Amino acid sequence: MSERKIGMWLYSNGGGDKIQKKIIKKLKDRGIDTLNNINLRNAIAKNAHILFHGDEHRGEKLDKLDLMFSYNAGEQTQYQMYLYQALNRVIPMINSYDSFALTEDKFHTSFVLRNHGIKTADYKLCHRDDGHELKKIIKKWDKMVYKPTDGWGGVGLTKIENEANLDMLMPFLNQMDLRYFYVEKFINYDNTDFRVDIVDGEFVSCYGRKANGTDWRTNVTSGGSVFMREANDEIIKVAIDACKATGVDIGGVDIIYDREKEEYIVLEVNGIPAFATPEQEKMGLDFNAKKIDLIVDLIDKKTS
Ligand SMILES: Nc1ncnc2c1ncn2[C@@H]1O[C@H](COP(=O)(O)OP(=O)(O)O)[C@@H](O)[C@H]1O
Ligand SMILES: [Mg+2]
């Protein structure tokens, strides 16, 4: 087989630097070279080529790589996303641009999941001038959550408990110059979730997060904490189906249990689910080795 070479951009914090080294070594053992730290911020497109101008590799043609593995900031700039999209038109990427862009948007993700028969919270999206739709829906749903469609870490989520709440919130939303409103039915759940990691259709790991006493959001950035939690067959199936529906090769699926409907629902699919940090590994989260192996297998397969 001819020599293979891939580009990689993986986060360095929270133990990411060590993960990079392990992946590079395992790929090397299979005859695959890695150009590391390929942040598209430092690339320039010129005619048929996307040229990388980082410190180490001057003028490297990214369009000639066998694959690009992009696993860094979820929030990328428009420039990075624009080049991600262009590059993926000519070489394979993990995750694909289409699937990554899809999972970055909560409405599009829920829409696709529902069309694949995967359970999500009921939601509604309407034009900013149709705020009266929200009035109708709060009467029906009792409680709902307003969500920015491109948010993360629980930031900007607003629980709306009744009509008076909504009336208070509307002037603020109207001021924000939004294009649309996206709201979900507030799910009656126990303030814990499951984060299930899937690589190439295979189950990697499951852990839980629980909201701290004063918040209804499980995000660590909202004060939530990670705990050890076993998956079951049903949860694993939901997570695998959600990754297949959204098209991600690697996905971290957030799942909660709806106590009213007595079923698991998918809250979101994360296209760059973090490896266990050194602290989490000490806690007993020991899935990094398996995840690395599955990612290396996947890269090997996609470049063969
Ligand atoms: N429809 C909902 N009903 C109840 N709680 C929700 C709902 N949607 C989200 N949450 C809570 O808020 C947290 C963050 O929501 P999520 O949609 O995952 O956005 P983010 O991308 O900010 O993490 C979830 O982990 C969950 O605890
Ligand atoms: Mg989330």
mmCIF file of C-alpha atoms and ligand atoms in Angstrom, residues 106 121 145 147 151-155 157 184-189 193 209 216-219 254 256 265 267-268, ligand 1:
data_model
loop_
_atom_site.group_PDB
_atom_site.id
_atom_site.type_symbol
_atom_site.label_atom_id
_atom_site.label_comp_id
_atom_site.label_asym_id
_atom_site.label_seq_id
_atom_site.Cartn_x
_atom_site.Cartn_y
_atom_site.Cartn_z
ATOM 1 C CA LYS A 106 -30.098 21.906 17.933
ATOM 2 C CA ALA A 121 -38.202 16.465 23.434
ATOM 3 C CA VAL A 145 -37.217 25.699 27.514
ATOM 4 C CA LYS A 147 -32.771 27.410 23.547
ATOM 5 C CA GLY A 151 -25.392 27.125 22.095
ATOM 6 C CA TRP A 152 -23.330 24.851 24.329
ATOM 7 C CA GLY A 153 -22.662 24.280 28.011
ATOM 8 C CA GLY A 154 -26.232 25.117 28.964
ATOM 9 C CA VAL A 155 -25.572 28.795 28.213
ATOM 10 C CA LEU A 157 -31.151 28.126 28.021
ATOM 11 C CA GLU A 184 -38.697 22.555 23.663
ATOM 12 C CA LYS A 185 -41.208 21.017 25.988
ATOM 13 C CA PHE A 186 -39.697 20.883 29.455
ATOM 14 C CA ILE A 187 -39.080 17.230 30.220
ATOM 15 C CA ASN A 188 -39.941 15.909 33.638
ATOM 16 C CA TYR A 189 -36.725 14.099 34.531
ATOM 17 C CA ASP A 193 -28.375 12.463 32.132
ATOM 18 C CA ARG A 209 -23.968 13.930 34.891
ATOM 19 C CA TRP A 216 -32.065 21.941 36.288
ATOM 20 C CA ARG A 217 -29.217 21.708 33.752
ATOM 21 C CA THR A 218 -26.728 18.866 33.976
ATOM 22 C CA ASN A 219 -23.874 20.668 32.181
ATOM 23 C CA ASP A 254 -26.860 13.100 25.626
ATOM 24 C CA ILE A 256 -32.383 11.730 29.611
ATOM 25 C CA ILE A 265 -35.051 10.830 24.760
ATOM 26 C CA LEU A 267 -31.199 15.870 23.953
ATOM 27 C CA GLU A 268 -28.282 16.357 21.618
HETATM 28 N N1 LIG B 1 -36.281 19.943 27.028
HETATM 29 C C1 LIG B 1 -35.623 19.891 28.182
HETATM 30 N N2 LIG B 1 -36.253 19.588 29.332
HETATM 31 C C2 LIG B 1 -35.572 19.544 30.512
HETATM 32 N N3 LIG B 1 -34.257 19.784 30.640
HETATM 33 C C3 LIG B 1 -33.573 20.071 29.518
HETATM 34 C C4 LIG B 1 -34.203 20.144 28.240
HETATM 35 N N4 LIG B 1 -33.273 20.458 27.322
HETATM 36 C C5 LIG B 1 -32.113 20.572 27.992
HETATM 37 N N5 LIG B 1 -32.263 20.343 29.313
HETATM 38 C C6 LIG B 1 -31.198 20.390 30.328
HETATM 39 O O1 LIG B 1 -30.291 21.409 29.939
HETATM 40 C C7 LIG B 1 -29.003 20.866 29.640
HETATM 41 C C8 LIG B 1 -28.396 21.524 28.411
HETATM 42 O O2 LIG B 1 -29.206 21.318 27.278
HETATM 43 P P1 LIG B 1 -28.624 20.941 25.863
HETATM 44 O O3 LIG B 1 -29.757 20.897 24.897
HETATM 45 O O4 LIG B 1 -27.768 19.734 25.964
HETATM 46 O O5 LIG B 1 -27.738 22.220 25.493
HETATM 47 P P2 LIG B 1 -26.167 22.496 25.611
HETATM 48 O O6 LIG B 1 -25.664 22.360 24.216
HETATM 49 O O7 LIG B 1 -26.080 23.891 26.118
HETATM 50 O O8 LIG B 1 -25.573 21.466 26.517
HETATM 51 C C9 LIG B 1 -29.232 19.402 29.429
HETATM 52 O O9 LIG B 1 -28.063 18.663 29.764
HETATM 53 C C10 LIG B 1 -30.389 19.104 30.382
HETATM 54 O O10 LIG B 1 -29.910 18.924 31.703
#
